[in-house]
Coordinates of C-alpha atoms and ligand atoms in Angstrom, one line a residue:
X1 CA 14.7 -34.7 -30.8
X2 CA 12.6 -33.5 -33.8
X3 CA 13.5 -34.3 -37.4
X4 CA 14.3 -30.6 -38.0
X5 CA 16.7 -30.4 -35.1
X6 CA 18.4 -33.7 -36.0
X7 CA 18.8 -32.4 -39.6
X8 CA 20.3 -29.1 -38.5
X9 CA 22.7 -30.8 -36.0
X10 CA 23.9 -33.3 -38.6
X11 CA 24.4 -30.7 -41.4
X12 CA 27.0 -28.9 -39.2
X13 CA 29.2 -32.0 -39.5
X14 CA 29.3 -32.2 -43.3
X15 CA 32.3 -31.0 -45.3
X16 CA 30.2 -30.1 -48.4
X17 CA 26.7 -29.5 -47.1
X18 CA 25.2 -28.2 -50.3
X19 CA 26.0 -31.5 -52.1
X20 CA 25.7 -33.9 -49.2
X21 CA 22.7 -32.7 -47.2
X22 CA 20.3 -34.9 -49.2
X23 CA 21.9 -37.9 -47.5
X24 CA 20.7 -36.7 -44.1
X25 CA 17.2 -36.4 -45.5
X26 CA 17.4 -39.9 -47.0
X27 CA 18.5 -41.3 -43.6
X28 CA 15.8 -39.5 -41.6
X29 CA 13.1 -40.5 -44.1
X30 CA 14.2 -44.1 -43.7
X31 CA 14.3 -44.0 -39.9
X32 CA 10.9 -42.4 -39.6
X33 CA 9.5 -44.6 -42.5
X34 CA 8.4 -41.5 -44.4
X35 CA 6.9 -42.6 -47.8
X36 CA 8.8 -40.1 -49.9
X37 CA 11.3 -37.3 -49.8
X38 CA 8.6 -34.7 -50.3
X39 CA 7.0 -35.8 -47.0
X40 CA 10.2 -34.9 -45.2
X41 CA 9.2 -31.2 -45.1
X42 CA 5.7 -32.0 -43.8
X43 CA 7.1 -34.1 -41.0
X44 CA 9.8 -31.8 -39.7
X45 CA 8.3 -31.5 -36.3
X46 CA 7.9 -35.2 -35.7
X47 CA 10.2 -36.8 -33.2
X48 CA 13.0 -38.9 -34.7
X49 CA 11.8 -42.5 -34.1
X50 CA 15.2 -44.1 -33.4
X51 CA 17.7 -41.4 -32.7
X52 CA 20.5 -43.9 -31.8
X53 CA 20.1 -45.7 -35.1
X54 CA 20.1 -42.4 -37.0
X55 CA 23.3 -41.3 -35.2
X56 CA 25.0 -44.7 -36.0
X57 CA 24.1 -44.6 -39.7
X58 CA 25.1 -41.0 -40.0
X59 CA 28.4 -41.7 -38.4
X60 CA 29.0 -44.5 -41.0
X61 CA 28.0 -42.1 -43.7
X62 CA 30.6 -39.6 -42.4
X63 CA 33.1 -42.4 -42.6
X64 CA 32.4 -42.8 -46.3
X65 CA 29.8 -45.6 -46.6
X66 CA 27.3 -44.8 -49.4
X67 CA 23.9 -44.0 -48.0
X68 CA 22.2 -46.6 -50.3
X69 CA 24.1 -49.4 -48.7
X70 CA 23.2 -48.1 -45.2
X71 CA 19.5 -48.2 -46.0
X72 CA 19.7 -51.1 -48.5
X73 CA 17.8 -49.2 -51.0
X74 CA 18.4 -47.2 -54.2
X75 CA 15.8 -45.5 -56.5
X76 CA 16.4 -46.1 -60.2
X77 CA 14.1 -44.7 -62.8
X78 CA 11.4 -44.1 -60.1
X79 CA 11.6 -47.8 -59.0
X80 CA 13.0 -49.1 -55.7
X81 CA 15.8 -51.6 -55.8
X82 CA 17.4 -53.5 -52.9
X83 CA 21.2 -53.0 -52.8
X84 CA 24.0 -54.1 -50.6
X85 CA 27.8 -54.2 -50.9
X86 CA 27.5 -57.3 -53.2
X87 CA 26.4 -55.0 -56.1
X88 CA 27.2 -51.7 -57.7
X89 CA 24.9 -48.9 -56.6
X90 CA 22.7 -48.0 -59.6
X91 CA 24.0 -44.7 -61.2
X92 CA 22.1 -41.8 -62.6
X93 CA 24.0 -42.1 -65.9
X94 CA 22.6 -45.6 -66.3
X95 CA 19.1 -44.1 -66.2
X96 CA 20.0 -42.3 -69.4
X97 CA 21.2 -45.6 -70.9
X98 CA 17.8 -47.2 -70.1
X99 CA 15.9 -44.2 -71.4
X100 CA 17.8 -44.4 -74.6
X101 CA 17.1 -48.2 -74.9
X102 CA 13.4 -47.6 -74.3
X103 CA 13.2 -45.0 -77.1
X104 CA 15.2 -47.1 -79.5
X105 CA 13.2 -50.2 -78.7
X106 CA 9.9 -48.4 -79.3
X107 CA 11.2 -47.2 -82.7
X108 CA 12.3 -50.7 -83.8
X109 CA 10.1 -53.3 -82.2
X110 CA 6.5 -54.2 -81.3
X111 CA 6.2 -54.0 -77.5
X112 CA 4.8 -56.8 -75.3
X113 CA 6.6 -59.6 -77.1
X114 CA 10.3 -59.0 -76.5
X115 CA 13.0 -61.1 -74.9
X116 CA 15.6 -59.1 -73.1
X117 CA 19.1 -60.0 -71.8
X118 CA 20.7 -57.9 -69.1
X119 CA 24.3 -59.1 -69.1
X120 CA 26.5 -58.0 -66.2
X121 CA 23.3 -57.3 -64.4
X122 CA 24.5 -56.6 -60.8
X123 CA 21.3 -55.5 -58.9
X124 CA 19.3 -56.1 -62.1
X125 CA 18.3 -52.4 -62.3
X126 CA 18.8 -52.0 -66.1
X127 CA 17.0 -55.2 -67.2
X128 CA 14.2 -55.0 -64.7
X129 CA 13.5 -51.4 -65.6
X130 CA 13.6 -52.0 -69.3
X131 CA 11.4 -55.0 -68.9
X132 CA 8.9 -53.1 -66.9
X133 CA 8.8 -50.2 -69.3
X134 CA 8.5 -52.4 -72.4
X135 CA 6.2 -55.0 -70.8
X136 CA 8.7 -57.6 -72.1
X137 CA 7.7 -61.2 -72.5
X138 CA 10.9 -62.7 -71.1
X139 CA 13.9 -61.4 -69.1
X140 CA 17.2 -63.0 -68.4
X141 CA 19.5 -61.4 -65.8
X142 CA 23.1 -62.7 -65.8
X143 CA 26.3 -62.0 -63.9
X144 CA 29.5 -63.8 -63.1
X145 CA 28.9 -63.1 -59.5
X146 CA 26.6 -65.5 -57.6
X147 CA 26.3 -62.8 -54.9
X148 CA 25.1 -60.3 -57.4
X149 CA 22.5 -62.8 -58.8
X150 CA 21.1 -63.2 -55.3
X151 CA 20.5 -59.5 -55.2
X152 CA 19.1 -59.5 -58.7
X153 CA 16.6 -62.3 -57.8
X154 CA 15.5 -60.2 -54.8
X155 CA 14.9 -57.3 -57.1
X156 CA 12.8 -59.3 -59.5
X157 CA 10.5 -60.2 -56.6
X158 CA 10.5 -56.6 -55.2
X159 CA 9.5 -55.2 -58.6
X160 CA 7.0 -58.0 -59.4
X161 CA 8.8 -58.9 -62.6
X162 CA 9.3 -62.5 -63.8
X163 CA 12.7 -63.4 -65.0
X164 CA 15.5 -66.0 -64.9
X165 CA 18.9 -65.5 -63.4
X166 CA 21.9 -67.1 -65.0
X167 CA 25.4 -67.5 -63.6
X168 CA 27.4 -66.7 -66.7
X169 CA 30.8 -65.3 -67.8
X170 CA 29.6 -62.9 -70.5
X171 CA 27.3 -64.8 -72.7
X172 CA 28.7 -68.3 -72.0
X173 CA 25.6 -69.7 -70.3
X174 CA 23.2 -68.1 -72.9
X175 CA 25.2 -69.9 -75.6
X176 CA 25.2 -73.2 -73.8
X177 CA 21.4 -73.0 -73.5
X178 CA 21.0 -71.6 -77.0
X179 CA 19.1 -68.6 -75.8
X180 CA 18.2 -65.8 -78.1
X181 CA 17.0 -62.2 -77.5
X182 CA 15.7 -59.1 -79.2
X183 CA 17.3 -56.6 -76.9
X184 CA 20.6 -56.9 -75.0
X185 CA 21.5 -54.3 -72.4
X186 CA 24.8 -54.4 -70.5
X187 CA 26.9 -52.3 -68.2
X188 CA 30.1 -54.2 -68.0
X189 CA 33.0 -53.0 -65.8
X190 CA 34.8 -50.3 -67.7
X191 CA 37.2 -48.4 -65.4
X192 CA 40.7 -48.9 -66.7
X193 CA 42.4 -46.2 -64.7
X194 CA 42.0 -46.7 -60.9
X195 CA 43.1 -43.2 -60.2
X196 CA 39.7 -41.9 -61.5
X197 CA 37.8 -43.5 -58.6
X198 CA 36.5 -41.7 -55.5
X199 CA 37.6 -43.2 -52.1
X200 CA 34.0 -44.0 -51.1
X201 CA 33.5 -46.1 -54.3
X202 CA 37.0 -47.7 -54.0
X203 CA 36.5 -48.7 -50.4
X204 CA 32.9 -49.9 -50.5
X205 CA 31.7 -51.0 -54.0
X206 CA 32.7 -54.4 -55.5
X207 CA 35.9 -54.1 -57.6
X208 CA 34.6 -56.9 -59.9
X209 CA 31.8 -54.4 -60.9
X210 CA 34.2 -51.5 -61.5
X211 CA 37.5 -52.5 -63.1
X212 CA 38.3 -53.6 -66.6
X213 CA 41.5 -54.8 -68.2
X214 CA 43.0 -52.7 -71.0
X215 CA 41.6 -54.9 -73.7
X216 CA 38.1 -54.7 -72.3
X217 CA 37.8 -58.5 -72.4
X218 CA 34.2 -58.5 -71.0
X219 CA 32.9 -56.2 -73.8
X220 CA 35.0 -58.2 -76.3
X221 CA 33.5 -61.5 -75.0
X222 CA 29.9 -60.2 -75.3
X223 CA 30.3 -58.3 -78.7
X224 CA 32.1 -61.2 -80.3
X225 CA 29.1 -63.5 -79.6
X226 CA 26.3 -61.0 -80.3
X227 CA 25.2 -62.6 -83.7
X228 CA 24.9 -66.0 -82.0
X229 CA 22.3 -64.7 -79.5
X230 CA 20.5 -62.2 -81.7
X231 CA 17.0 -62.5 -83.2
X232 CA 16.5 -60.2 -86.1
X233 CA 16.0 -57.2 -85.8
X234 CA 18.3 -56.9 -82.8
X235 CA 19.4 -54.0 -80.5
X236 CA 22.3 -54.1 -78.1
X237 CA 22.8 -51.1 -75.8
X238 CA 26.0 -50.9 -73.7
X239 CA 26.9 -48.4 -71.0
X240 CA 30.5 -47.3 -71.7
X241 CA 33.2 -45.1 -70.1
X242 CA 34.0 -41.9 -71.9
X243 CA 37.6 -42.9 -72.4
X244 CA 37.1 -46.4 -73.9
X245 CA 35.5 -45.4 -77.2
X246 CA 38.3 -46.1 -79.6
X247 CA 39.0 -49.6 -78.1
X248 CA 35.3 -50.4 -78.3
X249 CA 35.0 -49.2 -81.9
X250 CA 37.9 -51.5 -82.8
X251 CA 36.0 -54.4 -81.1
X252 CA 32.8 -53.7 -83.0
X253 CA 34.5 -53.3 -86.4
X254 CA 36.4 -56.5 -85.8
X255 CA 33.4 -58.7 -85.1
X256 CA 30.6 -56.8 -86.7
X257 CA 32.0 -55.1 -89.8
X258 CA 28.6 -54.5 -91.4
X259 CA 26.6 -53.6 -88.3
X260 CA 25.2 -50.1 -87.8
X261 CA 26.5 -48.7 -84.5
X262 CA 26.2 -45.4 -82.7
X263 CA 28.1 -43.7 -79.8
X264 CA 25.8 -41.4 -77.8
X265 CA 26.8 -38.8 -75.3
X266 CA 25.2 -38.3 -71.9
X267 CA 23.7 -35.0 -70.5
X268 CA 27.2 -33.9 -69.4
X269 CA 28.5 -34.3 -73.0
X270 CA 30.5 -37.4 -72.2
X271 CA 30.4 -40.6 -74.4
X272 CA 28.1 -42.9 -72.5
X273 CA 26.3 -45.3 -74.8
X274 CA 27.2 -47.8 -77.5
X275 CA 24.2 -49.0 -79.5
X276 CA 24.5 -51.7 -82.1
X277 CA 21.7 -52.6 -84.4
X278 CA 21.5 -55.8 -86.4
X279 CA 18.8 -56.1 -89.1
Ligands
LIG1 C1 29.3 -51.9 -63.7 S1 28.5 -53.3 -62.8 C2 26.9 -53.1 -63.5 C3 25.8 -53.5 -62.6 C4 24.4 -53.1 -63.1 N1 24.1 -53.6 -64.4 C5 24.2 -51.6 -63.0 O1 24.2 -51.0 -64.1 O2 24.1 -51.1 -61.9 C6 29.2 -54.6 -63.7 C7 28.7 -56.0 -63.3 O3 29.4 -57.0 -64.2 C8 29.7 -58.2 -63.5 N2 30.8 -58.8 -64.2 C9 32.1 -58.6 -64.2 N3 32.8 -59.4 -65.0 C10 31.8 -60.2 -65.6 C11 31.9 -61.2 -66.6 N4 33.0 -61.6 -67.1 N5 30.7 -61.7 -67.0 C12 29.5 -61.3 -66.5 N6 29.4 -60.4 -65.5 C13 30.6 -59.8 -65.1 C14 30.0 -57.7 -62.1 O4 29.9 -58.7 -61.1 C15 29.0 -56.5 -61.9 O5 27.8 -57.0 -61.3

């Protein structure tokens, strides 16, 4: 069967073809080892290399498994990351967080000599991308999950970036080792209301990566220790949920009453980033 025929047959089975059809193209590109999505259209008349495998993966996709876990790959900021069910799938919103951090870093620091912490790193997509784009001197990726760190280590190698992985609850291990950084980026779990979550996310992505307690203890633990790990000047950039701003502002004012901080909205107009600058 040709790629074109397999695509048209599969699309009939989608509930919401306009939104979901890209996943069929992703699977077919993977099966036929096409180098990019744009080559899909030039390869439409090729035979599908392994139709049985395509059908199996497509069936799993129809049953709710995210396509990135099926192909063990996610593109983030133009770079490829290995992913599996041990880590959150990198999100488009997080690309905005990294883009913001790059701009702010360029405004406030000399490049090429920076030490970066990615706390709650999961796959490592934030820290690795930031480190690549700023040509950082040193990168530390940390997470409370050993499984996530195994994935992050794989992604350091895949992206040709040197970095250390640390098993750490918040900043506990950094403090123990007396590590300091210029830039800290973090996307801690921030979903307080489980009803907000899609079934596919709920059933397949790690709950440790998603859900927060009402006091946002993970943010609290990191923010309360920022001054202990900060070189001066220092930039911390957090991804945040749109509905946790007032709790976070309380945490920042409590521990860093003199710090300059900003809340920035994403492209959809939702609060998405907390930036803290210490001078
Ligand atoms: C929302 S995910 C972010 C993953 C990745 N940074 C990203 O943006 O795709 C949150 C991560 O925080 C980790 N985590 C949860 N509680 C933690 C804690 N107390 N200390 C460190 N990491 C924690 C989870 O294991 C998960 O990998």
